[in-house]
Structures are given as C-alpha cells and as structure tokens.
Tab-separated table of C-alpha atoms in Angstrom:
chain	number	residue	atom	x	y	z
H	1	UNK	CA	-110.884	-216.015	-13.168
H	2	UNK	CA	-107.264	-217.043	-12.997
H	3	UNK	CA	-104.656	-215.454	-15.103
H	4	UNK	CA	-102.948	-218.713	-15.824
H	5	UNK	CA	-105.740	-219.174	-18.493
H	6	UNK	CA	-105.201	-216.346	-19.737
H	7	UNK	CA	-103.863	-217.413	-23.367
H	8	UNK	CA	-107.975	-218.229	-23.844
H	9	UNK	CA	-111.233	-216.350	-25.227
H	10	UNK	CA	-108.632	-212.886	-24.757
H	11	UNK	CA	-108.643	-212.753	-21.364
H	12	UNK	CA	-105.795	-210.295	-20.511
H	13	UNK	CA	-103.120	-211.024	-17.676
H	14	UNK	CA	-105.000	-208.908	-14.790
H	15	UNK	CA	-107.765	-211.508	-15.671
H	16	UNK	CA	-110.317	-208.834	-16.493
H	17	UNK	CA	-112.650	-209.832	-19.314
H	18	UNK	CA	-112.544	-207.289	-22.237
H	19	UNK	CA	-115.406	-205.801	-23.116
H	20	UNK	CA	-116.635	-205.232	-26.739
H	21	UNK	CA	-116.026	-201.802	-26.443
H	22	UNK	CA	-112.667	-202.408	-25.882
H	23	UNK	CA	-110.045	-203.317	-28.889
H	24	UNK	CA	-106.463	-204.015	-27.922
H	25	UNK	CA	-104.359	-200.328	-27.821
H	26	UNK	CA	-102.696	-201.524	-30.949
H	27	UNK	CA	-105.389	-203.169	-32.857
H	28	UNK	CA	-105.018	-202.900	-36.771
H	29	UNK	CA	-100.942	-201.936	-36.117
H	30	UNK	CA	-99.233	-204.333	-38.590
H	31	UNK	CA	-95.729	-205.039	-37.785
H	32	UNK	CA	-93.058	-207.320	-39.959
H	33	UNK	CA	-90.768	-208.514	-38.039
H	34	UNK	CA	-87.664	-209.602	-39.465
H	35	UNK	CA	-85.529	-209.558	-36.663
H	36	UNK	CA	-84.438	-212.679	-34.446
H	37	UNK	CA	-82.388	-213.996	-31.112
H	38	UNK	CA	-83.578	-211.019	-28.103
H	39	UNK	CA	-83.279	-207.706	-28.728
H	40	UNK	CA	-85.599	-207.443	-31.743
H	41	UNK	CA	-87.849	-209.997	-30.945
H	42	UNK	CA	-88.384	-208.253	-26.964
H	43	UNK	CA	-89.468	-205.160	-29.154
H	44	UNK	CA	-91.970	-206.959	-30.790
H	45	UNK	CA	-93.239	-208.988	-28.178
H	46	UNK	CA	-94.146	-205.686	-26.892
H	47	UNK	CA	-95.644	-204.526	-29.630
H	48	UNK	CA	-97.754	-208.208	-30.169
H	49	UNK	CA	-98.997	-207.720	-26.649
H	50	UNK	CA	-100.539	-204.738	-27.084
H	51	UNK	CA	-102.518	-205.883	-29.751
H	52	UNK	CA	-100.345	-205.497	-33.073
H	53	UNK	CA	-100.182	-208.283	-35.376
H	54	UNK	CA	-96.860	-208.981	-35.516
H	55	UNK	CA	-95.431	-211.525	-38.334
H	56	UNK	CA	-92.448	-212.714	-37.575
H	57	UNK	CA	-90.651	-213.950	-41.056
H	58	UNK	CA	-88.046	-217.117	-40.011
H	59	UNK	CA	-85.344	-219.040	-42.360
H	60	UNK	CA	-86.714	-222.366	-43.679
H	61	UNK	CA	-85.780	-225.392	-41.598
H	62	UNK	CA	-84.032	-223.052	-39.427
H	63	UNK	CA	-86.402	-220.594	-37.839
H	64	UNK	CA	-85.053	-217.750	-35.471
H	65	UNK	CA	-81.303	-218.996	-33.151
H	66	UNK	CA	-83.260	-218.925	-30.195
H	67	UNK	CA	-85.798	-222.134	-30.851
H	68	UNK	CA	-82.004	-223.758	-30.489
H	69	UNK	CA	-80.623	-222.485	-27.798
H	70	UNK	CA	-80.914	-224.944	-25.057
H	71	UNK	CA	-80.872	-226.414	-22.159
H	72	UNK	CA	-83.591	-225.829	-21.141
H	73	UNK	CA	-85.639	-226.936	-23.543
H	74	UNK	CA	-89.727	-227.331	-23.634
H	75	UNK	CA	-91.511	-230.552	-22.193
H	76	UNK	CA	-94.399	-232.681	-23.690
H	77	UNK	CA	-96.811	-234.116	-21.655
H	78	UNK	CA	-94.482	-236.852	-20.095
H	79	UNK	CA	-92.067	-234.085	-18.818
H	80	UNK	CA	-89.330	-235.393	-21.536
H	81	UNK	CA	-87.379	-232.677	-23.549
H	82	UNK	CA	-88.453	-231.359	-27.187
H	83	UNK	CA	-85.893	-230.029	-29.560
H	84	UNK	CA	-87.645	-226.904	-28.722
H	85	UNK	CA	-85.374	-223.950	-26.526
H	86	UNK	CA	-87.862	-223.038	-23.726
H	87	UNK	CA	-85.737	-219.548	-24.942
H	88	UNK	CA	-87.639	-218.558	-28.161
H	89	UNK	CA	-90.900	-218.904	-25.808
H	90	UNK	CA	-88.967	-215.841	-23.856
H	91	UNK	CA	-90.119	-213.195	-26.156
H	92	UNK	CA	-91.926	-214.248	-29.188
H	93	UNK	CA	-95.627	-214.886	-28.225
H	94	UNK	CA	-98.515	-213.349	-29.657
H	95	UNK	CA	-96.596	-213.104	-32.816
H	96	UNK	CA	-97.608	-215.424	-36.242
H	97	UNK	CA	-94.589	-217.135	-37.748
H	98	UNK	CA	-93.665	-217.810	-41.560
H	99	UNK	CA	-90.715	-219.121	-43.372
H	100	UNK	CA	-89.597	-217.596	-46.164
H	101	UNK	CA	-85.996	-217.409	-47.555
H	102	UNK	CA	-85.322	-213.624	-48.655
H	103	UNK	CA	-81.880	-214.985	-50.001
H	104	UNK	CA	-84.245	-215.501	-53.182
H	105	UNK	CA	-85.834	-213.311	-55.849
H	106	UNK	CA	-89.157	-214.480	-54.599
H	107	UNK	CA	-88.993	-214.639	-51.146
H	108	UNK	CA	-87.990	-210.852	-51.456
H	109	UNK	CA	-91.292	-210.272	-53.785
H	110	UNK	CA	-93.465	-211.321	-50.666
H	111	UNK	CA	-91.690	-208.904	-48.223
H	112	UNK	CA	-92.386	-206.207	-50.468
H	113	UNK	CA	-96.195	-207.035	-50.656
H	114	UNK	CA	-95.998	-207.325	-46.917
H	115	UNK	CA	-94.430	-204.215	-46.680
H	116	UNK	CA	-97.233	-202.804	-48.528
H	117	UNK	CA	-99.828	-203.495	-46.045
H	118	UNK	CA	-96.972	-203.044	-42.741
H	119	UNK	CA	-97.223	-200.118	-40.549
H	120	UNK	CA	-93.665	-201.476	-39.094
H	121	UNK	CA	-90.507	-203.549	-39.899
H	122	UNK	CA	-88.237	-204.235	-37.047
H	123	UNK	CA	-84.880	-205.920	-37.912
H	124	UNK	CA	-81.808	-206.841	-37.078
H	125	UNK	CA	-79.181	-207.029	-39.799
H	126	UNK	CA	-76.080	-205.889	-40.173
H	127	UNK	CA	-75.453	-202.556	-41.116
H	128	UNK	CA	-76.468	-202.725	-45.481
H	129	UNK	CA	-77.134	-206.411	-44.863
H	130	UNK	CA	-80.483	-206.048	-46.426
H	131	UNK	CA	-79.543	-203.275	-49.115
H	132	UNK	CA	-78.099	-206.675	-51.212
H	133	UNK	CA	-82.271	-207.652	-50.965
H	134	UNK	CA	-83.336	-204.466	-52.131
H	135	UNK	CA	-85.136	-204.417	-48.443
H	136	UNK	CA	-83.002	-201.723	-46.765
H	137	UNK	CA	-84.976	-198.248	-45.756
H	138	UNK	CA	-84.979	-196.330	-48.780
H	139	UNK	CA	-86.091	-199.276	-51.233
H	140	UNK	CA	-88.910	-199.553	-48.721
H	141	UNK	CA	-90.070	-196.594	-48.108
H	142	UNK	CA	-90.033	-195.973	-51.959
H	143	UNK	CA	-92.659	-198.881	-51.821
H	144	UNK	CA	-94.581	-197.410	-48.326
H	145	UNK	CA	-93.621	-193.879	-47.439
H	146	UNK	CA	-95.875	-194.724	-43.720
H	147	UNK	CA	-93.524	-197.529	-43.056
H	148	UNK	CA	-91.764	-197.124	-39.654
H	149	UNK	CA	-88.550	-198.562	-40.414
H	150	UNK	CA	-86.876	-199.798	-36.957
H	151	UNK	CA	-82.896	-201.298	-37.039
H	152	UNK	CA	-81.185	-202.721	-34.439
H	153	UNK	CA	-77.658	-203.085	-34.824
H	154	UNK	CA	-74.540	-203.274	-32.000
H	155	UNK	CA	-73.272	-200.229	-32.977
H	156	UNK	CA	-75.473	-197.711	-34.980
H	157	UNK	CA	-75.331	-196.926	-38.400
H	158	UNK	CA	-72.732	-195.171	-38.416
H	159	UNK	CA	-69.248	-194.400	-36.473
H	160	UNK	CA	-65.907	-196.638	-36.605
H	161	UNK	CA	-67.816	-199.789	-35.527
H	162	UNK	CA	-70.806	-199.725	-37.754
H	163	UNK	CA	-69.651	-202.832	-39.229
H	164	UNK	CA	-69.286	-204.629	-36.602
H	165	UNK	CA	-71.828	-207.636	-35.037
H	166	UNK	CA	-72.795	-206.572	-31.708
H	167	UNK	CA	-73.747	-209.150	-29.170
H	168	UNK	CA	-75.367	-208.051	-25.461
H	169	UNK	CA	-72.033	-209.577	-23.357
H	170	UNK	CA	-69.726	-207.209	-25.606
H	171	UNK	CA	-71.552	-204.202	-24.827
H	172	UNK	CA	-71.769	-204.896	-20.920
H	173	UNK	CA	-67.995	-205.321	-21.167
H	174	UNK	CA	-67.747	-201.796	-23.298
H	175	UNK	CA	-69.896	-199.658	-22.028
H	176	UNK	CA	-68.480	-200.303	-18.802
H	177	UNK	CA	-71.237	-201.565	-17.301
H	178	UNK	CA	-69.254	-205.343	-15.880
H	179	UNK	CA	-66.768	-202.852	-14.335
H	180	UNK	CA	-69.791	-201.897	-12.139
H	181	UNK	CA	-71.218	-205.501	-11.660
H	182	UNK	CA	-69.443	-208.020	-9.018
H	183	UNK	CA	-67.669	-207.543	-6.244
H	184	UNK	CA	-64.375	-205.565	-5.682
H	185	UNK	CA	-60.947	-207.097	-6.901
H	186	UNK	CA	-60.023	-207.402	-3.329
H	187	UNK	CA	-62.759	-209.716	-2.436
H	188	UNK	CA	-63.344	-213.092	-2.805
H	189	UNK	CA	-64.793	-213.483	-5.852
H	190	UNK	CA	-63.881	-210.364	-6.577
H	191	UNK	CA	-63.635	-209.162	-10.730
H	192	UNK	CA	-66.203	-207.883	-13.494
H	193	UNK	CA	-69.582	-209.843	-14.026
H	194	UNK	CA	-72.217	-209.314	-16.717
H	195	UNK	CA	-75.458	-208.957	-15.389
H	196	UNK	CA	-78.147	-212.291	-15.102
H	197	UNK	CA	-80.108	-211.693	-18.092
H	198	UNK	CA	-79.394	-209.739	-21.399
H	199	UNK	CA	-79.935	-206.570	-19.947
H	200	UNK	CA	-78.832	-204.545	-22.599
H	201	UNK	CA	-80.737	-206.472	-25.403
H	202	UNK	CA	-83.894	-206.434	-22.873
H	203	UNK	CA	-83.686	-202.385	-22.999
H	204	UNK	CA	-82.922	-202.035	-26.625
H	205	UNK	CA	-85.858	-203.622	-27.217
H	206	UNK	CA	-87.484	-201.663	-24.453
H	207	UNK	CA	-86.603	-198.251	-26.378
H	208	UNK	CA	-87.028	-199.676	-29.569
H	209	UNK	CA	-90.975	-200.058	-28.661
H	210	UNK	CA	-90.603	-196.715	-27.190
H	211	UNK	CA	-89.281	-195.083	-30.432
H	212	UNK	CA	-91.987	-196.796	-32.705
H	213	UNK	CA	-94.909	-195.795	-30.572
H	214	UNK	CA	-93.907	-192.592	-31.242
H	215	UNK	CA	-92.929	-192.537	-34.375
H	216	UNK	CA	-96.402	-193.808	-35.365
H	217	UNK	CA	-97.715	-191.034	-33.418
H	218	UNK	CA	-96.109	-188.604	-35.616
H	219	UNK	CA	-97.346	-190.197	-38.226
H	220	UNK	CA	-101.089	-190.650	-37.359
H	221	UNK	CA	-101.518	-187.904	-35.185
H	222	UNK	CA	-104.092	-184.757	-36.293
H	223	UNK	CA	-101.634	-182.362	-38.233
H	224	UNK	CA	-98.845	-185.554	-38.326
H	225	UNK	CA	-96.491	-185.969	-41.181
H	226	UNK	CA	-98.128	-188.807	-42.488
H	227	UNK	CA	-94.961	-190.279	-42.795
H	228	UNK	CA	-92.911	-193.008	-41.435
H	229	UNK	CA	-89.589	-193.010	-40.715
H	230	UNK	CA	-86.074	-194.410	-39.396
H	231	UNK	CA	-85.011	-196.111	-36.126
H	232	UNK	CA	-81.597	-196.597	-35.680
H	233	UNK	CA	-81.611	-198.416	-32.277
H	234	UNK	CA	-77.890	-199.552	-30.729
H	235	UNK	CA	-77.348	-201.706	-28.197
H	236	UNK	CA	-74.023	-199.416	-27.197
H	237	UNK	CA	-75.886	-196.278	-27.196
H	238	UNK	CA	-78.251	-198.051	-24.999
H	239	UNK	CA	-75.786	-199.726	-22.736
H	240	UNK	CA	-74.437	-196.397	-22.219
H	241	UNK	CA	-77.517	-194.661	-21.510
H	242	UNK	CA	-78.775	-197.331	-18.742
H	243	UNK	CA	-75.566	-196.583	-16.290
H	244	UNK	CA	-77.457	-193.806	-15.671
H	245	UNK	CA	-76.880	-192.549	-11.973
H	246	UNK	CA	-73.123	-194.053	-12.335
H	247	UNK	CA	-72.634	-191.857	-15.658
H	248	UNK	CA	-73.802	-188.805	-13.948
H	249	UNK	CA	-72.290	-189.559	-11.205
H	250	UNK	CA	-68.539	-189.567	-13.714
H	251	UNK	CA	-70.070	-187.036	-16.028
H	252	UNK	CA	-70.506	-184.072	-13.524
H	253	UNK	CA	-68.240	-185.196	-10.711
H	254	UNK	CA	-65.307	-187.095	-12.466
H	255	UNK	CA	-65.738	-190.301	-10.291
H	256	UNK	CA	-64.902	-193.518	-12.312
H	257	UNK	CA	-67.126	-195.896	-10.233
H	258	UNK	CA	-65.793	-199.352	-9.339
H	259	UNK	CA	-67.151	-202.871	-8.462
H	260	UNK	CA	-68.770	-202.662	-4.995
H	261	UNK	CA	-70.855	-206.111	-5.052
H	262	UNK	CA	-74.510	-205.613	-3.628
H	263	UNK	CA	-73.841	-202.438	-1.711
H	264	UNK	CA	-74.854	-198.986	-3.121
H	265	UNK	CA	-72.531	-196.159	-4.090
H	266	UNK	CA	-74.954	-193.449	-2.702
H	267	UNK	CA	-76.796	-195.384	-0.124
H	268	UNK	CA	-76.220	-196.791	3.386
H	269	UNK	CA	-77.138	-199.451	4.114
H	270	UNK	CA	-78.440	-200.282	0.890
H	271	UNK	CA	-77.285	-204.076	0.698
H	272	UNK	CA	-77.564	-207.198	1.797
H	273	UNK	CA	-77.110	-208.753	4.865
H	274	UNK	CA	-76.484	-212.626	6.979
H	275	UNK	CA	-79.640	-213.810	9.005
H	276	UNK	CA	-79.876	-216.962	11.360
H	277	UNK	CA	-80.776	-218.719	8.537
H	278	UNK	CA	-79.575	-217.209	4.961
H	279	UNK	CA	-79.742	-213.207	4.124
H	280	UNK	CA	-81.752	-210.700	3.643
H	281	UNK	CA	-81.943	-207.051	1.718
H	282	UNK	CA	-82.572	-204.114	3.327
H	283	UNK	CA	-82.889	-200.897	0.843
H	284	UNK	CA	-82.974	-197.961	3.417
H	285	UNK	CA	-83.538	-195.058	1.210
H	286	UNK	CA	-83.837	-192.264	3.924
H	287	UNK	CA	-82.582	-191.119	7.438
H	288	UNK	CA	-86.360	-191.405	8.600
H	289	UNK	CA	-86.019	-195.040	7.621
H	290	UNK	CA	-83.358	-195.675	9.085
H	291	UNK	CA	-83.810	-194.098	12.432
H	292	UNK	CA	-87.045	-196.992	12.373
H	293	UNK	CA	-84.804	-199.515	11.541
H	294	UNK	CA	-82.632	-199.076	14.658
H	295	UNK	CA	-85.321	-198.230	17.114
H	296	UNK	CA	-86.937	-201.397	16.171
H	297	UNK	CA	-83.894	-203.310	16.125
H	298	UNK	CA	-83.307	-202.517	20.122
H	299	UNK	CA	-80.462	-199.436	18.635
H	300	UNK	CA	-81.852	-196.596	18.791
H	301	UNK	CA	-79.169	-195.033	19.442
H	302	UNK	CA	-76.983	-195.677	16.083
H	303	UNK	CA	-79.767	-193.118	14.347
H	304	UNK	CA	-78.557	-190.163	17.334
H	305	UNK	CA	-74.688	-190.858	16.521
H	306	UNK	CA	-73.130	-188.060	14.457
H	307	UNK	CA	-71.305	-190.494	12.414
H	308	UNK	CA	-75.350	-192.463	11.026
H	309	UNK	CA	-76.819	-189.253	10.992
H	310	UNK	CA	-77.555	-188.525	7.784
H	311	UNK	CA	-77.000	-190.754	4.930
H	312	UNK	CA	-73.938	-188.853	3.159
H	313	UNK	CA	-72.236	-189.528	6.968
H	314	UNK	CA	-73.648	-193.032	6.780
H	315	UNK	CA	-72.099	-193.896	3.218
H	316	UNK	CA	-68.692	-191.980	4.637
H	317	UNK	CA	-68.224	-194.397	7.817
H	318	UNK	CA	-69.984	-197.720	5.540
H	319	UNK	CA	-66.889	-199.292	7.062
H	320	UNK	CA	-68.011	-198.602	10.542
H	321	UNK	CA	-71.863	-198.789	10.408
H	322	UNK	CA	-71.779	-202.084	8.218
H	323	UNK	CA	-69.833	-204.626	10.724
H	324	UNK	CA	-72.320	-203.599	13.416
H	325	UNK	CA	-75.659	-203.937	11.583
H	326	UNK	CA	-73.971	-207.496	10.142
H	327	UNK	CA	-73.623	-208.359	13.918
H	328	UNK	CA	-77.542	-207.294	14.817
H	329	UNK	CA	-79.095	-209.087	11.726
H	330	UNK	CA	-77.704	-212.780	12.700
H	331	UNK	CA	-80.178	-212.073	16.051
H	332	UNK	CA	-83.154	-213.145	13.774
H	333	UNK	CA	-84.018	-215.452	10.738
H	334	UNK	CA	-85.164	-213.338	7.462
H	335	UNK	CA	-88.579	-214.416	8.030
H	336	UNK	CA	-88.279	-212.794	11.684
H	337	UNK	CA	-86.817	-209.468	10.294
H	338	UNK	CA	-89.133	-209.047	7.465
H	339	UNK	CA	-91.983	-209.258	9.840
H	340	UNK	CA	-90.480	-206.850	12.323
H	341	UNK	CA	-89.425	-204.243	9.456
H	342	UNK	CA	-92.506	-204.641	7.856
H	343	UNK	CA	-94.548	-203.345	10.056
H	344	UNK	CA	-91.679	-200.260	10.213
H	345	UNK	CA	-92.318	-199.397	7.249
H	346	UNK	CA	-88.739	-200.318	6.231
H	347	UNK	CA	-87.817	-201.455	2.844
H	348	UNK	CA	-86.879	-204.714	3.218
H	349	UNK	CA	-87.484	-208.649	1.753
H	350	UNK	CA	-85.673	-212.146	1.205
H	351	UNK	CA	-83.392	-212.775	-1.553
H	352	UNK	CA	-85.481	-215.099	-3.662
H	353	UNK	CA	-84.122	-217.972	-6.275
H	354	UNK	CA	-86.256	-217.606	-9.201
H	355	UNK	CA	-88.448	-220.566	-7.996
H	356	UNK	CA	-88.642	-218.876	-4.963
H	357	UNK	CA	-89.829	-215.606	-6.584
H	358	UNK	CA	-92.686	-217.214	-8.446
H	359	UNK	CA	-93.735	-218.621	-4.847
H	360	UNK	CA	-94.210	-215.463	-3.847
H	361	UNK	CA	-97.603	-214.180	-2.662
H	362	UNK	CA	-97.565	-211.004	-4.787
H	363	UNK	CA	-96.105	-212.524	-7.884
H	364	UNK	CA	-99.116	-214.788	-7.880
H	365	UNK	CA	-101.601	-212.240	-6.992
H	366	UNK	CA	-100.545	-209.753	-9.550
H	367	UNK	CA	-100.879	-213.296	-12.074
H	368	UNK	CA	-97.443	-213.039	-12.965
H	369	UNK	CA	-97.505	-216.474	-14.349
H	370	UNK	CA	-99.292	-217.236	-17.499
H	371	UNK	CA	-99.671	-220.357	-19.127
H	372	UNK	CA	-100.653	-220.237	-22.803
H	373	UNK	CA	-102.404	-223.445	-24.861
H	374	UNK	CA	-100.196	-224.222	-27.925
H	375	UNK	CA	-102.758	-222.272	-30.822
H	376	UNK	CA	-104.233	-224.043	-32.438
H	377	UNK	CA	-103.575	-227.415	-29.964
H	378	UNK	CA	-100.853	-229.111	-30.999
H	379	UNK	CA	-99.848	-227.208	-34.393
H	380	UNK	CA	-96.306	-227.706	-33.233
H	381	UNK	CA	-96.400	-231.330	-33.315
H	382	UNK	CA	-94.062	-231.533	-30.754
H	383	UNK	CA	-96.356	-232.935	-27.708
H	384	UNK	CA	-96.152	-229.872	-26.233
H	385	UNK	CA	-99.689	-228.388	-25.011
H	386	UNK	CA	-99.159	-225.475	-23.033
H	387	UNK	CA	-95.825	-222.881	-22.456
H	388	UNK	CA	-95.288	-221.046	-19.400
H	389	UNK	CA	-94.265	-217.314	-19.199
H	390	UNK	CA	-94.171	-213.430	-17.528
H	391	UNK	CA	-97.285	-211.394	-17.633
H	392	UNK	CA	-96.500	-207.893	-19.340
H	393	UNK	CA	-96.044	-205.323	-16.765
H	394	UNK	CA	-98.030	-202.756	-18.884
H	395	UNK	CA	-101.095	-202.698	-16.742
H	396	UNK	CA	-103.709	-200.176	-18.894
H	397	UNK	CA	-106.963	-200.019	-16.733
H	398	UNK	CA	-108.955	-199.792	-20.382
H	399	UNK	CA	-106.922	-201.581	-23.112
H	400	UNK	CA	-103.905	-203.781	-21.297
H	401	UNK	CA	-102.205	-206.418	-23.319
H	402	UNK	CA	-104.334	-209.536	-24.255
H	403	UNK	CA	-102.658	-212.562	-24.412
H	404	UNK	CA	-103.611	-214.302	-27.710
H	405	UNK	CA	-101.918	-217.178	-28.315
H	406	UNK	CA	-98.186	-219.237	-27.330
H	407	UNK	CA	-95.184	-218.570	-28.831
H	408	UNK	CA	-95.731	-220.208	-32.748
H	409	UNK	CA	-94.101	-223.173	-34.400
H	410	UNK	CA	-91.693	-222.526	-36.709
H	411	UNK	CA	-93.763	-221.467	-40.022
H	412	UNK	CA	-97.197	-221.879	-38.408
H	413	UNK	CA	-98.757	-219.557	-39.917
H	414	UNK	CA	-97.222	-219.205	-43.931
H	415	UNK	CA	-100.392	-220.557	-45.594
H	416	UNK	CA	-102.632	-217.910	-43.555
H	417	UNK	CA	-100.058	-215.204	-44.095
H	418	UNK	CA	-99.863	-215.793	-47.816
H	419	UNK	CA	-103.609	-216.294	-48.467
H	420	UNK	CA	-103.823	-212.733	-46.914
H	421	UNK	CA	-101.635	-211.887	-49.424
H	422	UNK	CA	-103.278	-213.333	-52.282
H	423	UNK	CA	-101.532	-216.357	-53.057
H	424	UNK	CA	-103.788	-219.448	-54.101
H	425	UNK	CA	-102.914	-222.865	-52.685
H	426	UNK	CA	-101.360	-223.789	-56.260
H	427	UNK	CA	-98.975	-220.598	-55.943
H	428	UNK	CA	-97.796	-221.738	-52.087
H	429	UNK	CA	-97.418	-225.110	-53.377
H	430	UNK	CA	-95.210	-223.739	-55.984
H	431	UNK	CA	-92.883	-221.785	-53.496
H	432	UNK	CA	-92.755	-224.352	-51.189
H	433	UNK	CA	-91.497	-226.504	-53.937
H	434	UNK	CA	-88.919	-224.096	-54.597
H	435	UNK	CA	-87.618	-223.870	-51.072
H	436	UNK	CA	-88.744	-220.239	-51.365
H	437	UNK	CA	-91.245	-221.137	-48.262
C-alpha cells in the first residue's frame, strides 16, 4: 500500500496497517493548544502525530498568522490559488481547530472547561500575556493540578529580555548562529546568512515535545508525582544550545568560529565540490575514507603524503589539499562520481533542489511524501481536496504516528469541540451570536 494514502482508514506513513492491538503511543493524551505561527504549532504537530488529540483554539475570522502567509498558497482542483498559505499545512495536521475569542469573559469560561479535561496546554504568549485572562499557569493549575503547562516565549520567563517578542531570524542573528552561516567576508558573497528554514523555531518545538513527554512521564509514571507542571521553552536558550560542536569548540578552547561557507571547521574535505556538470558533496569523515577516495580517484598517493595524513594535517593544509581535489572532481559528472564513490564506501551524493530531493529514490521509498484528503471532503470550502506534506521521521516498529486527517479549516471543528463540552446547539448558537465563537 502506498504511503501517499496514508491520511485514510489510519494507515501510518511506513504504510503498515495498524492492528487492533495497537492504539497510537499517545492515545487518550489531550492537548490545548493555544499557540500559533511555528514554533508552538511544530510541538504539537508532534504531539497530534503520535496520537494526541490536539485542539488547536484560533481567533475568529482570523485563525492562526500562518493560514496568511503566502505565496505559496494551496491549489483547488484547477491548480488556481486559494486564500489559503500552503504554510499553516507545514505543521498543523492531525490537530482539530476552533475559534473562540479569549479576549471575552466567555470565551475564557470554555478554556477553563477545556482545561479541565487537558492533559497539556502549549502556548505562545508573551510573557503574563494570558495572566490578564486569568489563563496563565497558576490560575490553571488551581483548576487542574495534572495540567502540563508548556510556554514558549523568545526569551524565557525571566532575565532582561523577558518582555520582549522573540521571532526565529532575531535569535539566529543573537545567538550567533548567522555569524556561522554563509561564506567568509572575503568571498564573494561573502557576510552572515540565516539558515533555509526556521531552524530555531523547528527545534524549540522539537524540545518542547521532548520536555512534555517527560513531564507526563513524571506525572503518570508508578510512584510519579501525579502532578503537572511548567515548561518554560526559549527560542534563545535553544538557539544557543543547537551551536553545539561550535560552542564547545569556544567554550573549552576559546575559538570564536567564523563564516566558512559549506566547508567544515573540523573536517577535510568535508564540502562541496565542481563536477563536469554541477557539484557534488563529499562528507569524508575519516582517514580510512579518505585514503578510498584517492585510490579510487587514480591518487593514491595524496592519502601516503605527510601533509593528508591524518585529518587534523588535512584541515591544517585545507588550502593545499582543496585546489587539487577541485581539479580531480571536474574529471567526472556527479552522477559519474557518486557511482564510483559509492561503491567505496565514501560518503558522498548530489546537491538536490527541493524538487530534486523529493525525486529521490529513497525519499520515495521511505514514503516521505504524504498526501492527506481534506477531512471530512471539502469542509474547507475552498476547492481544495487533498494537501501535500513530510512523513514524521519517528519510525516506532509498534505504535508510529498515524496520519489522521489534513491540516483543518479554520474553526472546523467548534460545534464537535463544544458538544464534547456540553454545550447544546441553542448555547453555540448563542456564542456564535456573540462573536464569542
């Protein structure tokens, strides 16, 4: 069975048909999500994936930044563009979606019964921004001492810049992590970059995931509190911890490390490099690697000269080795070298253009690319039927992520929500009529 139907009868992305033994890891893990835009909403994608129901709670009219943030924007049938960001699709699927303005004394009233019933609330406020609500950490807990309270700010609760709004570009540029990214000043093209995606906001929510797991462990566990507790996740704590090797690498030996493009500042040759026809990488991680690279490529000798010996005298004479190799590697087309190295055993592969990476043989084996149906068909109105997007890379051999259903339309799902709740179709029509819903 192909994963690209996997948004049907929970198939999950390997394709693998659960059995009814199985139930999704998090199955019966409620989670309100009141966060929006990446980093919040990654963490709960996460969560939805592995089986949580995950309600994400949207402003009236407006609905989460992201469902606006376009080009590129979704396609109906026809190919013509929706008002829809293909963006939002990024990282809220699996999740059900209500509308409900907390501004008011009764949209706050149904987060509190929510929160009654939540094992989690992930959001993204600034730092007191819900306290004004009454839906900060202590008024909830008071309500549900098992909630797992998770906030994402820019800058932590606390410090000088607690107050401040904290966006994924600002904390590439602080945390120093641009000054790493690009190529040196002295090149063309030369000067700090931020990386492709939102890395930073991709890892918050990462950790975020990470931290809740295991808070809820603590909590459920035999001879557990019983008891939720805080998150306070910050995308500059994270940004910071993510330089990893290059902090260490200041931290113990004092080295500030620069801009160096695609080569590596502990590798060589670790980059990439021309071909008859384009470029290629090569990632030689070892001197046994390497000494297969040049007997294959007709040098053998380069692995026997006491300047390529070893890779600490290989990263010392990078201005040496480099010009040579760039010399060797026009020979052959990439196609030509990967075949060659291959069969070497040395790390190598083309640099891909995303269109080009979804091409690729192993992206489509592993079923990388999922197409969902819009659940139910056509609730979004928009002529829209299915939305593309990346399998999770959690791969559990007896409970891996199932994927449910597309990414929702804005407030798909308030009249199921609130019926859960208790409210009678007089009551929603009531709140709707009030702009509360």
């Amino acid at each position: 069975m192909s994963a690209k139907c996997a948004g049907m009868g929970h198939i999950p992305p390997t394709g693998l048909p659960m059995t009814t033994a199985q139930r999704p890891a998090l199955d019966g893990i409620k989670v309100l999500d009141l966060s929006r835009v990446l980093a919040g909403p990654w963490c709960t994608q996460i969560l939805a994936d592995l089986g949580a129901d995950v309600v994400k709670v949207e402003r009236p009219g407006a609905g989460d930044d992201t469902r606006h943030w376009g080009p590129p924007f979704l396609q109906d049938a026809e190919g013509r563009d929706t008002d829809q960001a293909s963006y939002f699709a990024a990282c809220n699927r699996n999740k059900r979606s209500i509308t409900l303005d907390i501004a008011k004394p009764e949209g706050q009233e149904i987060i509190r019964r929510m929160v009654l019933q939540a094992d989690v609330l992930v959001e993204n406020f600034k730092v007191g921004g819900l306290a004004q609500y009454g839906l900060d950490h202590a008024s909830l807990r008071a309500l549900n001492p098992r909630l797992v309270y998770c906030s994402v700010t820019g800058f932590g609760q606390d410090g000088p810049y607690a107050e401040r709004a904290g966006y994924d570009l600002m904390v590439q540029a602080m945390s120093g992590m641009m000054s790493i990214t690009g190529r040196a000043d002295g090149e063309p093209g030369g000067g700090p970059l931020r990386v492709g995606v939102a890395l930073t906001d991709l890892f918050t929510g990462c950790y975020a995931s990470t931290a809740i797991l295991a808070a809820l462990r603590v909590r459920d566990q035999p001879g557990g509190t019983g008891q939720g507790q805080h998150i306070d996740m910050a995308l500059l704590d994270v940004g910071m911890a993510i330089l990893a090797n290059q902090a260490s690498g200041f931290l113990n030996a004092g080295n500030v490390p620069q801009r160096q493009g695609n080569t590596h500042p502990s590798l060589a040759p670790y980059q990439d490099f021309p071909t008859a026809d384009g470029a290629m990488l090569l990632a030689i991680g070892n001197d046994g690697q390497f000494a297969r690279f040049c007997a294959a490529a007709g040098k053998p000798e380069w692995s026997a000269d006491e300047r390529f010996a070893t890779n600490t005298l290989r990263v010392k004479h990078r201005a040496v080795l480099i010009p040579l190799m760039e010399d060797l590697t026009r020979s052959r087309t990439t196609a030509d070298w990967i075949t060659l190295l291959e069969k070497k055993a040395v790390p190598c592969g083309p640099i891909n253009d995303i269109a080009q990476a979804f091409d690729d043989p192993q992206v489509q084996a592993r079923g990388l690319h999922v197409q969902q149906p819009r659940w139910p068909e056509g609730a979004a109105g928009d002529g829209v039927a299915t939305i593309g997007s990346v399998a999770s890379p959690l791969r559990l051999s007896a409970t891996p992520p199932v994927l449910r259903h597309a990414p929702p339309a804005l407030g798909q799902h308030t009249d199921e929500v609130l019926h859960e709740l208790g409210f009678d179709a007089e009551r929603i029509a009531a709140l709707r009529s009030d702009a509360v819903v």
